[in-house]
Structure formats: C-alpha cells, structure tokens
Coordinates of C-alpha atoms in Angstrom, one line a residue:
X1 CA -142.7 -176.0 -43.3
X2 CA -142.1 -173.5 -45.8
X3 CA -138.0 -174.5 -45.6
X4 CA -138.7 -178.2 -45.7
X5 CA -140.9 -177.1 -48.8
X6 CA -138.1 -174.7 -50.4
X7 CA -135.7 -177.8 -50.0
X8 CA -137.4 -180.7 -51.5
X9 CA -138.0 -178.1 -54.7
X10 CA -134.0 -177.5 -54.9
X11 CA -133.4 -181.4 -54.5
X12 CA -135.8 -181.8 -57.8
X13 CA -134.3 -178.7 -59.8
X14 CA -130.9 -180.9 -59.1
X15 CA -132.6 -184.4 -60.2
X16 CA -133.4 -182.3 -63.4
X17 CA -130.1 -181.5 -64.6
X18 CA -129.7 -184.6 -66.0
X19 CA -132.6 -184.3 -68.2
X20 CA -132.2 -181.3 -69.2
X21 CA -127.9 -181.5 -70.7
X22 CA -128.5 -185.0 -71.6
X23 CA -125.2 -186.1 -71.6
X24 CA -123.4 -188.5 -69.6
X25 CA -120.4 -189.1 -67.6
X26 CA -120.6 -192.6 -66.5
X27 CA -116.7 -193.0 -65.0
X28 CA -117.9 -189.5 -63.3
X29 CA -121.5 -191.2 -62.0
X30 CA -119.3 -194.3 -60.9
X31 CA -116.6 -192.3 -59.3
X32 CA -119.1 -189.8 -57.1
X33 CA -121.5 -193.0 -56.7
X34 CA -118.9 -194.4 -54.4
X35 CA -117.5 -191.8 -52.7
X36 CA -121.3 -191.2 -51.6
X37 CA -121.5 -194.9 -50.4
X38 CA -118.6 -194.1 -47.7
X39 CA -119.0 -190.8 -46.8
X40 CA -122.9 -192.1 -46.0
X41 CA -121.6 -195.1 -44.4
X42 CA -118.8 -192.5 -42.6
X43 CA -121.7 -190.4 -41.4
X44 CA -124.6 -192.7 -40.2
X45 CA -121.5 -194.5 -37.9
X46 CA -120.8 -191.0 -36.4
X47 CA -124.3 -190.5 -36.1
X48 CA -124.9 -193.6 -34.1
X49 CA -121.9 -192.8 -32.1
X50 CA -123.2 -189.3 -30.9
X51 CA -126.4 -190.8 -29.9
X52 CA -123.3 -193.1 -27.5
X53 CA -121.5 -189.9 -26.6
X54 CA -118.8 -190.4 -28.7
X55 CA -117.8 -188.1 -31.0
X56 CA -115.1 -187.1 -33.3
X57 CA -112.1 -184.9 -31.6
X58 CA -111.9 -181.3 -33.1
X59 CA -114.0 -178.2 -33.2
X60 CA -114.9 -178.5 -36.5
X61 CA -114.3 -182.3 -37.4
X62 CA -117.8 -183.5 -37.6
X63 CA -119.0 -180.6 -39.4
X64 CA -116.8 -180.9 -42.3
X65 CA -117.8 -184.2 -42.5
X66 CA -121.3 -183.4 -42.9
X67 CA -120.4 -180.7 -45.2
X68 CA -118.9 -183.8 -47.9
X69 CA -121.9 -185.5 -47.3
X70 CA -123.7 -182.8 -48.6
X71 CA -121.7 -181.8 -51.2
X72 CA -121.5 -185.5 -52.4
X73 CA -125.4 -185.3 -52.4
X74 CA -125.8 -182.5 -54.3
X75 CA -123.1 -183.6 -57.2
X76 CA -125.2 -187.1 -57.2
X77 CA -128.7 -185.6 -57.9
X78 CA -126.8 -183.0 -60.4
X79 CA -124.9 -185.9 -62.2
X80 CA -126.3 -189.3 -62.0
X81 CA -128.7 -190.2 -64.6
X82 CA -132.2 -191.1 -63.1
X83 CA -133.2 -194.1 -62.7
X84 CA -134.8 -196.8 -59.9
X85 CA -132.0 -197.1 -57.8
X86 CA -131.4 -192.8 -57.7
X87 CA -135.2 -192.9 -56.7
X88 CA -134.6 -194.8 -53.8
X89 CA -131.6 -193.6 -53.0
X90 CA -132.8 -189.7 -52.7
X91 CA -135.8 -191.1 -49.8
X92 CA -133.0 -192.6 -48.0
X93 CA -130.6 -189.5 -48.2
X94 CA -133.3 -186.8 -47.5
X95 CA -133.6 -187.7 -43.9
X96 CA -129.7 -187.7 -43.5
X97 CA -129.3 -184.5 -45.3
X98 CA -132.2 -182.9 -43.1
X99 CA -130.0 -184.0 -40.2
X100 CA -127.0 -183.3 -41.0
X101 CA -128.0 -179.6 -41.9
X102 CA -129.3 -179.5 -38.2
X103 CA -126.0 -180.2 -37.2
X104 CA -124.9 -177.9 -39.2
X105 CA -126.6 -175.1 -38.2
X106 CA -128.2 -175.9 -34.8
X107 CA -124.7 -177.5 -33.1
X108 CA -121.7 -175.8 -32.7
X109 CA -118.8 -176.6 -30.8
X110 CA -117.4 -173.0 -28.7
X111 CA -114.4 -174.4 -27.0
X112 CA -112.3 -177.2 -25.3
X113 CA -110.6 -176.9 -22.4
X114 CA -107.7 -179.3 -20.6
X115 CA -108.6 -180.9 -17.2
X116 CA -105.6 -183.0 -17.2
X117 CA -103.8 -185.5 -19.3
X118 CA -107.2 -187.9 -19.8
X119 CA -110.2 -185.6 -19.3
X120 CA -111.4 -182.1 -21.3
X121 CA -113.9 -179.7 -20.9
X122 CA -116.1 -179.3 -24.0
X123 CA -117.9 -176.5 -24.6
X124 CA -121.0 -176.2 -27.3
X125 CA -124.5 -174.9 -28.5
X126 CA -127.2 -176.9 -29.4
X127 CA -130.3 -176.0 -30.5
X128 CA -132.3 -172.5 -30.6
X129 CA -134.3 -173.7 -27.5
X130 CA -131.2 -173.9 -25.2
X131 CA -130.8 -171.5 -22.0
X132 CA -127.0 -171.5 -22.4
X133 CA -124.5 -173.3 -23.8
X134 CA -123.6 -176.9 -23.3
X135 CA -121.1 -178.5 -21.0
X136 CA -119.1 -181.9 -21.1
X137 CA -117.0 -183.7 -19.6
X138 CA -115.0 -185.6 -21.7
X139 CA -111.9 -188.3 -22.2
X140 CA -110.1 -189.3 -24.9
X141 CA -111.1 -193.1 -26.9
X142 CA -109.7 -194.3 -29.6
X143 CA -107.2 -192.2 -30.1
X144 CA -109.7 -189.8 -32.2
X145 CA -113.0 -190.2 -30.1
X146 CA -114.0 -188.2 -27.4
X147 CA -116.1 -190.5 -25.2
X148 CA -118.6 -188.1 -22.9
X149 CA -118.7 -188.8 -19.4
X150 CA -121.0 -186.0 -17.9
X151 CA -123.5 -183.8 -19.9
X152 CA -124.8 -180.6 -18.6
X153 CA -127.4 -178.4 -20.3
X154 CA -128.8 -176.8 -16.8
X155 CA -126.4 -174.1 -16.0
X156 CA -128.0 -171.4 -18.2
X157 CA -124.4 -169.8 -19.0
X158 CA -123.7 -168.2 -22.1
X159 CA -120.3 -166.9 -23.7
X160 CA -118.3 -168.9 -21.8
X161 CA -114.3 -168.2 -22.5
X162 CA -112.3 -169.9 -19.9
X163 CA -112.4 -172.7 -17.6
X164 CA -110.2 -173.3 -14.8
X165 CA -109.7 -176.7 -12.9
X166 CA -109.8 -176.0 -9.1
X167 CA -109.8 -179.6 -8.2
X168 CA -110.2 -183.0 -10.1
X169 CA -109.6 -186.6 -8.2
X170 CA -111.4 -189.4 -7.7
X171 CA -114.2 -188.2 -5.6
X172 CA -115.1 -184.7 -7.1
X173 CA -114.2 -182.3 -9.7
X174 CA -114.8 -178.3 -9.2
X175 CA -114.0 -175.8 -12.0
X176 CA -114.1 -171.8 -12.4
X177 CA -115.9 -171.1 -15.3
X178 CA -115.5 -167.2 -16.6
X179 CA -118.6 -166.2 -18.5
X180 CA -120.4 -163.0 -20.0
X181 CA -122.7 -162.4 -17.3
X182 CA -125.8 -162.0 -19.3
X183 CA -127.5 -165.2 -17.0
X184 CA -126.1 -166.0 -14.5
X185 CA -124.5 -163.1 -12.1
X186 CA -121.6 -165.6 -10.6
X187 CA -118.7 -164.6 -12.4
X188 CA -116.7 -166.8 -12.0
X189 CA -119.2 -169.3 -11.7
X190 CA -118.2 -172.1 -9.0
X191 CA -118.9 -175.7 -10.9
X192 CA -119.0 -178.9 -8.8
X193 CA -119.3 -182.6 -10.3
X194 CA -119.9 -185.7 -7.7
X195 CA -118.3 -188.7 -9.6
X196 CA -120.7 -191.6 -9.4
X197 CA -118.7 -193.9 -11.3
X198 CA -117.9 -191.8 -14.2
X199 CA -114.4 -191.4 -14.1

C-alpha cells in the first residue's frame, strides 16, 4: 500500500512541473503525445497477446518495451500542459504503468534453449510466490512471436543452466534439465511431456 501510495505522489510531483516552469513546448507536447499513443497501443496488443501465450522473441524484448512505455509516461506528465484530456489520460495509464512495472520487476526471462528447428525451451521467473522457475515449451509465429505450447510452473527447480533434448517426436518429448540442487535432489532432473495435441 505504502508503494502504491509513494507512486501516485511521484505521478503528481510530475503533473506539477508544468505549473510550476510555465512554459511551453507545444511541437515537444505533440511530438511525445504521439509517440505515447503507439507505444500504449504497442503495449496493450502485447499484453493481450501474453494473456494468448504469445509473446515477443528475446530475453529482454518485452521488457524494453515496457521500459519506453514508461519513460514516455513520465516525459508526458513532466511536459504536457494540464488539461481535461491529460486528466483522463493519467486514470487510463496508471493501471498500465502498474502493470508494466510488474513485469518489470516480477518477470524475468533466465534462458532459451533449442529443441529443434521449430520448438524452444523457455526458461523464466514469475512472481515472488513461485516455487522455481518457469518452464515452456515454445515454437516460433510470426516470424517474431513465440506461441507457447505447454506451461509448467510445478517442478519447483531453481537455477536452471542447461537443457538437453533426450527425445522429441510426435508422441513424447523428454529433456535433461541440469539445475542447482537447492529443490529438487535429481540432478539432472528427467522431464517428460505426453503430447495431447500440442505439437
């Protein structure tokens, strides 16, 4: 509460730096006005695409596009003259800042590893409430998509640094993956995947 608190005071010390220089910069209000129409647009669409398991290829790709966002945020309140429309604009980017800080700071991509030509292993933390870290199963879509095809958040391993593929066809996949030890005493720990329709 006290964070949620801390922020909305920062988001109305920026909303006063208008008021307090007084001057204005209207080609420079117009110019980051825009570029905070796309990169919003750019972010809500990858948003709605993680909740479809499809994200954006890279370790750090959808990260650095939540950093613009932001950033962009930040040089709006601090720039932009107040008026209606900034009003309404700062309820509606609130929530998306708020989020995209979580993503930020609660999810964190560790490592990808190659299955074959189509599939990847991807391997990330999410959350302060997780047992280990994350696993996925994922192909390539779109050229820079990654579509998931399985999700696991039950295998309570943590500082995972390689994966080997023992066996991936049609019916079943297995993998080695090498861990620290901390939870799990398998070390290589023997990882098995039924397909039911997934790949």
């Amino acid at each position: 509460m006290i964070a949620i608190i801390i922020f909305i005071l920062i988001i109305i010390g920026f909303n006063l730096i208008p008021r307090l220089t007084k001057k204005r910069f209207p080609k420079t209000e117009k110019l980051i006005e825009r570029l905070l129409i796309y990169i919003t647009i750019t972010f809500l669409i990858l948003i709605v695409l993680s909740f479809n398991g499809i994200k954006l290829k890279g370790i750090y790709s959808n990260s650095i596009v939540g950093l613009i966002f932001i950033l962009t945020s930040i040089l709006y309140f601090a720039i932009n003259k107040n008026t209606t429309q900034k009003i309404i604009s700062i309820v509606v980017l609130i929530p998306l800042i708020l989020c995209s800080f979580y993503f930020q700071f609660c999810y964190e991509n560790l490592g990808r590893y190659k299955v074959n030509d189509d599939a990847d292993i991807v391997v990330s933390r999410e959350g302060f409430l997780a047992c280990g870290e994350i696993i996925r199963l994922t192909t390539s879509k779109f050229i820079i998509f990654d579509k998931e095809l399985i999700y696991d958040s039950n295998e309570c391993l943590r500082g995972i640094y390689k994966v080997e593929t023992v066996k991936f066809n049609k019916k079943k996949a297995e993998f080695l993956i090498y861990h620290n030890g901390e939870l799990d005493s398998e070390n290589p720990f023997n990882y098995e995947i039924e397909n039911k329709n997934v790949w």
